[in-house]
Amino acid sequence: MSGAHVLLLAGTAEAAELATRLHQRDVRVTASFAGRTRGTRELPCAVRVGGFGGVHGLVAALHDGGFDLLVDATHPFAARMPHHAAAAAETAGVPRLRVLRPPWRAGAGDRWDDVEDLAGAARRLTEVGARRVLLTVGRYDLEAFTGLPGGDGIRFVVRSIEVPEPLPLAGATVVTARGPFAVEGELRLLAEHGIDTLVTKNSGADATAAKLTAAREAGVRVVMVRRPEPPPGPRVETVDEALDWVARGGEAHQTVV
Ligand code: NAP
């Protein structure tokens, strides 16, 4: 492996695996977390927590830390960090790679409604006459659903890793759970709450894909929020490809989009 010092923007399962495997290969790696979720930072490598203070802060961090490579393995719905990473890497002259797992794709028997964003998801719930909705969008993305009819209208079940505090949806039921999830449990959850519509962001994660199989089997509609557009530049889908990129010292041999 290369003797490079890697700054790894973390927050996903791929980032955790990449950090571990780079560390095992004696690559110097520092994993960076935004610091929004507890209990996800037990990594063998060096760890830093908290924002950099925008593009300028990240440029300074790249210089000050003596980093040779920047790997952006943030979540597919991280809307700002990938753009900051792209701009900072260019300014600092540090090769950057985006690790972005493929999105989920609808198959036979799926009832999916693709929507542009969370506001679109909220509108679609009204349009389709949803009554009992399972929201798996994450605790920071509940605001978009607050303007919808309450009372005898839509009833929400919110599933998130940590309890949303405050909970912006009055009367919603909260289920806390951390993946991976299995189809059987997801079917039970849908049945227990009489769910007719599931709202999810298209994260593409294996650990949370069982809800889509369960929705198909139970005939539950899925309102699927599309991902934000990533910045142009080198991109891979898997940890293996990212390891290869690091081993080559950030050579631009992968897809440039
Ligand atoms: P975001 O909109 O792209 O980022 C907001 C700000 O948080 C960034 O401008 C940056 O602050 C800081 N930040 C984000 N990722 C960071 C990292 N890895 N290390 C240091 N600072 C980071 O992203 P977000 O949606 O708020 O998500 C925050 C983190 O949670 C991301 O790392 C992401 O991977 C993870 N996550 C997000 C989701 C989701 O659905 N959005 C789901 C699971 C995990 P500065 O500008 O100050 O540098």
GROMACS .gro file of C-alpha atoms and ligand atoms in nm:
model
  305
    1MET     CA    1   0.000   0.000   0.000
    2SER     CA    2   0.102   0.362  -0.048
    3GLY     CA    3   0.272   0.561   0.227
    4ALA     CA    4   0.011   0.831   0.189
    5HIS     CA    5  -0.166   1.002   0.478
    6VAL     CA    6  -0.539   0.978   0.408
    7LEU     CA    7  -0.814   1.203   0.536
    8LEU     CA    8  -1.133   0.996   0.527
    9LEU     CA    9  -1.466   1.177   0.551
   10ALA     CA   10  -1.674   0.922   0.736
   11GLY     CA   11  -2.029   0.858   0.849
   12THR     CA   12  -2.116   0.542   0.653
   13ALA     CA   13  -2.059   0.165   0.682
   14GLU     CA   14  -1.825   0.193   0.382
   15ALA     CA   15  -1.616   0.455   0.562
   16ALA     CA   16  -1.587   0.235   0.871
   17GLU     CA   17  -1.479  -0.064   0.663
   18LEU     CA   18  -1.236   0.145   0.461
   19ALA     CA   19  -1.080   0.295   0.775
   20THR     CA   20  -1.033  -0.050   0.924
   21ARG     CA   21  -0.887  -0.204   0.610
   22LEU     CA   22  -0.652   0.089   0.544
   23HIS     CA   23  -0.534   0.069   0.904
   24GLN     CA   24  -0.475  -0.307   0.867
   25ARG     CA   25  -0.260  -0.229   0.563
   26ASP     CA   26  -0.053   0.016   0.769
   27VAL     CA   27  -0.187   0.316   0.578
   28ARG     CA   28  -0.200   0.628   0.793
   29VAL     CA   29  -0.564   0.730   0.800
   30THR     CA   30  -0.761   0.986   0.996
   31ALA     CA   31  -1.138   0.936   0.995
   32SER     CA   32  -1.346   1.251   1.024
   33PHE     CA   33  -1.702   1.261   1.164
   34ALA     CA   34  -1.951   1.545   1.166
   35GLY     CA   35  -2.042   1.446   1.522
   36ARG     CA   36  -2.417   1.416   1.479
   37THR     CA   37  -2.462   1.053   1.584
   38ARG     CA   38  -2.325   0.889   1.895
   39GLY     CA   39  -2.166   0.547   1.909
   40THR     CA   40  -2.036   0.514   1.554
   41ARG     CA   41  -1.676   0.615   1.598
   42GLU     CA   42  -1.507   0.306   1.738
   43LEU     CA   43  -1.241   0.278   1.473
   44PRO     CA   44  -0.883   0.152   1.501
   45CYS     CA   45  -0.739   0.459   1.327
   46ALA     CA   46  -0.705   0.823   1.433
   47VAL     CA   47  -1.042   0.999   1.460
   48ARG     CA   48  -1.143   1.366   1.457
   49VAL     CA   49  -1.493   1.497   1.520
   50GLY     CA   50  -1.674   1.813   1.407
   51GLY     CA   51  -1.706   2.033   1.099
   52PHE     CA   52  -1.398   2.193   0.945
   53GLY     CA   53  -1.558   2.536   0.908
   54GLY     CA   54  -1.643   2.525   0.539
   55VAL     CA   55  -1.415   2.492   0.237
   56HIS     CA   56  -1.143   2.721   0.380
   57GLY     CA   57  -1.132   2.519   0.700
   58LEU     CA   58  -1.098   2.195   0.509
   59VAL     CA   59  -0.818   2.339   0.291
   60ALA     CA   60  -0.636   2.438   0.611
   61ALA     CA   61  -0.696   2.095   0.766
   62LEU     CA   62  -0.554   1.924   0.456
   63HIS     CA   63  -0.241   2.142   0.474
   64ASP     CA   64  -0.197   2.135   0.852
   65GLY     CA   65  -0.252   1.760   0.876
   66GLY     CA   66  -0.010   1.686   0.594
   67PHE     CA   67  -0.272   1.484   0.409
   68ASP     CA   68  -0.187   1.341   0.067
   69LEU     CA   69  -0.528   1.200  -0.024
   70LEU     CA   70  -0.888   1.285   0.054
   71VAL     CA   71  -1.151   1.010   0.047
   72ASP     CA   72  -1.509   1.128   0.076
   73ALA     CA   73  -1.716   0.836   0.204
   74THR     CA   74  -1.994   1.047   0.352
   75HIS     CA   75  -2.357   0.944   0.316
   76PRO     CA   76  -2.526   0.964  -0.028
   77PHE     CA   77  -2.759   1.228   0.124
   78ALA     CA   78  -2.481   1.441   0.270
   79ALA     CA   79  -2.567   1.745   0.060
   80ARG     CA   80  -2.284   1.987   0.148
   81MET     CA   81  -1.974   1.795   0.250
   82PRO     CA   82  -1.904   1.634  -0.091
   83HIS     CA   83  -1.909   1.978  -0.257
   84HIS     CA   84  -1.683   2.123   0.013
   85ALA     CA   85  -1.451   1.826  -0.031
   86ALA     CA   86  -1.435   1.875  -0.407
   87ALA     CA   87  -1.361   2.248  -0.380
   88ALA     CA   88  -1.108   2.210  -0.098
   89ALA     CA   89  -0.922   1.924  -0.266
   90GLU     CA   90  -0.889   2.127  -0.583
   91THR     CA   91  -0.760   2.432  -0.396
   92ALA     CA   92  -0.518   2.226  -0.188
   93GLY     CA   93  -0.403   2.016  -0.485
   94VAL     CA   94  -0.492   1.695  -0.302
   95PRO     CA   95  -0.641   1.404  -0.504
   96ARG     CA   96  -0.998   1.332  -0.395
   97LEU     CA   97  -1.221   1.029  -0.439
   98ARG     CA   98  -1.596   1.004  -0.379
   99VAL     CA   99  -1.714   0.665  -0.253
  100LEU     CA  100  -2.081   0.636  -0.339
  101ARG     CA  101  -2.267   0.308  -0.318
  102PRO     CA  102  -2.523   0.242  -0.595
  103PRO     CA  103  -2.883   0.344  -0.530
  104TRP     CA  104  -3.166   0.094  -0.481
  105ARG     CA  105  -3.362   0.018  -0.795
  106ALA     CA  106  -3.727  -0.083  -0.817
  107GLY     CA  107  -3.798  -0.438  -0.936
  108ALA     CA  108  -4.104  -0.640  -1.034
  109GLY     CA  109  -4.384  -0.605  -0.781
  110ASP     CA  110  -4.253  -0.282  -0.625
  111ARG     CA  111  -4.490   0.014  -0.591
  112TRP     CA  112  -4.241   0.300  -0.582
  113ASP     CA  113  -4.303   0.670  -0.629
  114ASP     CA  114  -3.977   0.854  -0.697
  115VAL     CA  115  -3.973   1.210  -0.566
  116GLU     CA  116  -3.714   1.486  -0.594
  117ASP     CA  117  -3.679   1.573  -0.227
  118LEU     CA  118  -3.842   1.553   0.115
  119ALA     CA  119  -4.090   1.831   0.038
  120GLY     CA  120  -4.193   1.632  -0.268
  121ALA     CA  121  -4.234   1.324  -0.050
  122ALA     CA  122  -4.465   1.514   0.185
  123ARG     CA  123  -4.674   1.639  -0.108
  124ARG     CA  124  -4.696   1.289  -0.253
  125LEU     CA  125  -4.838   1.152   0.073
  126THR     CA  126  -5.134   1.384   0.040
  127GLU     CA  127  -5.173   1.315  -0.332
  128VAL     CA  128  -5.194   0.938  -0.283
  129GLY     CA  129  -5.417   0.960   0.025
  130ALA     CA  130  -5.171   0.792   0.260
  131ARG     CA  131  -5.314   0.723   0.608
  132ARG     CA  132  -5.049   0.537   0.805
  133VAL     CA  133  -4.698   0.626   0.712
  134LEU     CA  134  -4.365   0.483   0.822
  135LEU     CA  135  -4.095   0.751   0.802
  136THR     CA  136  -3.739   0.616   0.785
  137VAL     CA  137  -3.578   0.938   0.665
  138GLY     CA  138  -3.373   1.007   0.978
  139ARG     CA  139  -3.451   1.226   1.276
  140TYR     CA  140  -3.316   1.546   1.115
  141ASP     CA  141  -3.551   1.525   0.818
  142LEU     CA  142  -3.891   1.518   0.986
  143GLU     CA  143  -3.969   1.890   0.949
  144ALA     CA  144  -4.080   1.845   0.588
  145PHE     CA  145  -4.378   1.641   0.710
  146THR     CA  146  -4.508   1.884   0.971
  147GLY     CA  147  -4.744   2.077   0.741
  148LEU     CA  148  -4.960   1.776   0.661
  149PRO     CA  149  -5.307   1.717   0.802
  150GLY     CA  150  -5.302   1.579   1.158
  151GLY     CA  151  -5.597   1.455   1.360
  152ASP     CA  152  -5.792   1.212   1.146
  153GLY     CA  153  -5.545   1.261   0.860
  154ILE     CA  154  -5.206   1.095   0.829
  155ARG     CA  155  -5.067   0.902   1.127
  156PHE     CA  156  -4.689   0.875   1.138
  157VAL     CA  157  -4.457   0.611   1.273
  158VAL     CA  158  -4.101   0.743   1.289
  159ARG     CA  159  -3.814   0.497   1.298
  160SER     CA  160  -3.475   0.639   1.381
  161ILE     CA  161  -3.152   0.541   1.554
  162GLU     CA  162  -3.200   0.794   1.832
  163VAL     CA  163  -3.519   0.956   1.963
  164PRO     CA  164  -3.584   1.283   1.775
  165GLU     CA  165  -3.574   1.559   2.035
  166PRO     CA  166  -3.784   1.759   1.998
  167LEU     CA  167  -4.021   1.548   1.791
  168PRO     CA  168  -4.167   1.787   1.532
  169LEU     CA  169  -4.460   1.556   1.446
  170ALA     CA  170  -4.716   1.574   1.723
  171GLY     CA  171  -4.878   1.239   1.793
  172ALA     CA  172  -4.626   1.036   1.596
  173THR     CA  173  -4.516   0.699   1.727
  174VAL     CA  174  -4.139   0.667   1.760
  175VAL     CA  175  -3.958   0.336   1.713
  176THR     CA  176  -3.585   0.346   1.785
  177ALA     CA  177  -3.372   0.084   1.615
  178ARG     CA  178  -3.037   0.054   1.445
  179GLY     CA  179  -2.989  -0.169   1.139
  180PRO     CA  180  -2.916  -0.413   0.996
  181PHE     CA  181  -3.280  -0.512   0.965
  182ALA     CA  182  -3.430  -0.843   0.847
  183VAL     CA  183  -3.736  -0.883   0.626
  184GLU     CA  184  -3.934  -1.074   0.889
  185GLY     CA  185  -3.897  -0.794   1.145
  186GLU     CA  186  -3.981  -0.531   0.885
  187LEU     CA  187  -4.298  -0.720   0.789
  188ARG     CA  188  -4.394  -0.733   1.158
  189LEU     CA  189  -4.339  -0.358   1.194
  190LEU     CA  190  -4.552  -0.280   0.887
  191ALA     CA  191  -4.833  -0.507   1.007
  192GLU     CA  192  -4.821  -0.395   1.372
  193HIS     CA  193  -4.880  -0.031   1.273
  194GLY     CA  194  -5.106  -0.096   0.973
  195ILE     CA  195  -4.864   0.092   0.748
  196ASP     CA  196  -4.987   0.171   0.396
  197THR     CA  197  -4.695   0.393   0.286
  198LEU     CA  198  -4.322   0.390   0.357
  199VAL     CA  199  -4.107   0.700   0.304
  200THR     CA  200  -3.736   0.649   0.260
  201LYS     CA  201  -3.434   0.822   0.114
  202ASN     CA  202  -3.259   0.619  -0.155
  203SER     CA  203  -2.947   0.549   0.049
  204GLY     CA  204  -2.881   0.215  -0.126
  205ALA     CA  205  -2.756   0.059   0.199
  206ASP     CA  206  -2.769  -0.320   0.233
  207ALA     CA  207  -2.835  -0.290   0.607
  208THR     CA  208  -3.167  -0.113   0.554
  209ALA     CA  209  -3.285  -0.272   0.227
  210ALA     CA  210  -3.509  -0.531   0.398
  211LYS     CA  211  -3.787  -0.272   0.440
  212LEU     CA  212  -3.819  -0.256   0.060
  213THR     CA  213  -3.862  -0.633   0.030
  214ALA     CA  214  -4.112  -0.623   0.314
  215ALA     CA  215  -4.301  -0.336   0.148
  216ARG     CA  216  -4.319  -0.534  -0.178
  217GLU     CA  217  -4.445  -0.845   0.000
  218ALA     CA  218  -4.700  -0.650   0.203
  219GLY     CA  219  -4.820  -0.437  -0.092
  220VAL     CA  220  -4.706  -0.119   0.081
  221ARG     CA  221  -4.640   0.189  -0.134
  222VAL     CA  222  -4.288   0.333  -0.117
  223VAL     CA  223  -4.222   0.704  -0.157
  224MET     CA  224  -3.855   0.707  -0.256
  225VAL     CA  225  -3.656   1.030  -0.224
  226ARG     CA  226  -3.387   1.069  -0.491
  227ARG     CA  227  -3.030   1.155  -0.395
  228PRO     CA  228  -2.882   1.501  -0.425
  229GLU     CA  229  -2.650   1.545  -0.722
  230PRO     CA  230  -2.286   1.469  -0.629
  231PRO     CA  231  -2.007   1.700  -0.748
  232PRO     CA  232  -1.832   1.598  -1.068
  233GLY     CA  233  -1.506   1.410  -1.030
  234PRO     CA  234  -1.363   1.068  -0.959
  235ARG     CA  235  -1.609   0.827  -0.805
  236VAL     CA  236  -1.620   0.459  -0.707
  237GLU     CA  237  -1.896   0.241  -0.562
  238THR     CA  238  -1.711  -0.003  -0.340
  239VAL     CA  239  -1.455  -0.019  -0.060
  240ASP     CA  240  -1.235  -0.248  -0.273
  241GLU     CA  241  -1.218   0.014  -0.546
  242ALA     CA  242  -1.136   0.284  -0.292
  243LEU     CA  243  -0.855   0.069  -0.147
  244ASP     CA  244  -0.719   0.026  -0.496
  245TRP     CA  245  -0.727   0.404  -0.554
  246VAL     CA  246  -0.535   0.467  -0.232
  247ALA     CA  247  -0.285   0.193  -0.321
  248ARG     CA  248  -0.221   0.375  -0.649
  249GLY     CA  249  -0.169   0.701  -0.465
  250GLY     CA  250  -0.488   0.856  -0.597
  251GLU     CA  251  -0.433   0.784  -0.962
  252ALA     CA  252  -0.732   0.896  -1.168
  253HIS     CA  253  -0.800   0.553  -1.318
  254GLN     CA  254  -1.165   0.529  -1.208
  255THR     CA  255  -1.477   0.676  -1.362
  256VAL     CA  256  -1.465   1.052  -1.383
  257VAL     CA  257  -1.815   1.195  -1.410
  258NAP     P1  258  -2.380   1.770   0.503
  258NAP     O1  259  -2.501   1.855   0.484
  258NAP     O2  260  -2.308   1.732   0.379
  258NAP     O3  261  -2.277   1.838   0.602
  258NAP     C1  262  -2.309   1.949   0.684
  258NAP     C2  263  -2.183   1.993   0.751
  258NAP     O4  264  -2.141   1.897   0.846
  258NAP     C3  265  -2.066   2.008   0.655
  258NAP     O5  266  -2.069   2.132   0.589
  258NAP     C4  267  -1.948   1.992   0.751
  258NAP     O6  268  -1.928   2.109   0.827
  258NAP     C5  269  -2.000   1.887   0.847
  258NAP     N1  270  -1.962   1.751   0.808
  258NAP     C6  271  -2.033   1.662   0.732
  258NAP     N2  272  -1.969   1.547   0.723
  258NAP     C7  273  -1.854   1.561   0.792
  258NAP     C8  274  -1.746   1.474   0.820
  258NAP     N3  275  -1.743   1.347   0.775
  258NAP     N4  276  -1.643   1.524   0.895
  258NAP     C9  277  -1.644   1.651   0.942
  258NAP     N5  278  -1.745   1.736   0.920
  258NAP    C10  279  -1.849   1.691   0.846
  258NAP     O7  280  -2.415   1.634   0.575
  258NAP     P2  281  -2.532   1.598   0.678
  258NAP     O8  282  -2.649   1.550   0.601
  258NAP     O9  283  -2.546   1.712   0.776
  258NAP    O10  284  -2.468   1.471   0.748
  258NAP    C11  285  -2.366   1.485   0.845
  258NAP    C12  286  -2.287   1.356   0.851
  258NAP    O11  287  -2.375   1.249   0.881
  258NAP    C13  288  -2.217   1.321   0.720
  258NAP    O12  289  -2.082   1.291   0.748
  258NAP    C14  290  -2.289   1.201   0.666
  258NAP    O13  291  -2.202   1.107   0.611
  258NAP    C15  292  -2.359   1.143   0.788
  258NAP     N6  293  -2.491   1.088   0.756
  258NAP    C16  294  -2.581   1.164   0.689
  258NAP    C17  295  -2.704   1.109   0.658
  258NAP    C18  296  -2.806   1.188   0.581
  258NAP    O14  297  -2.911   1.131   0.550
  258NAP     N7  298  -2.783   1.312   0.549
  258NAP    C19  299  -2.733   0.978   0.695
  258NAP    C20  300  -2.636   0.904   0.765
  258NAP    C21  301  -2.516   0.961   0.795
  258NAP     P3  302  -1.819   2.220   0.786
  258NAP    O15  303  -1.875   2.292   0.668
  258NAP    O16  304  -1.806   2.301   0.909
  258NAP    O17  305  -1.691   2.146   0.751
   0.00000   0.00000   0.00000
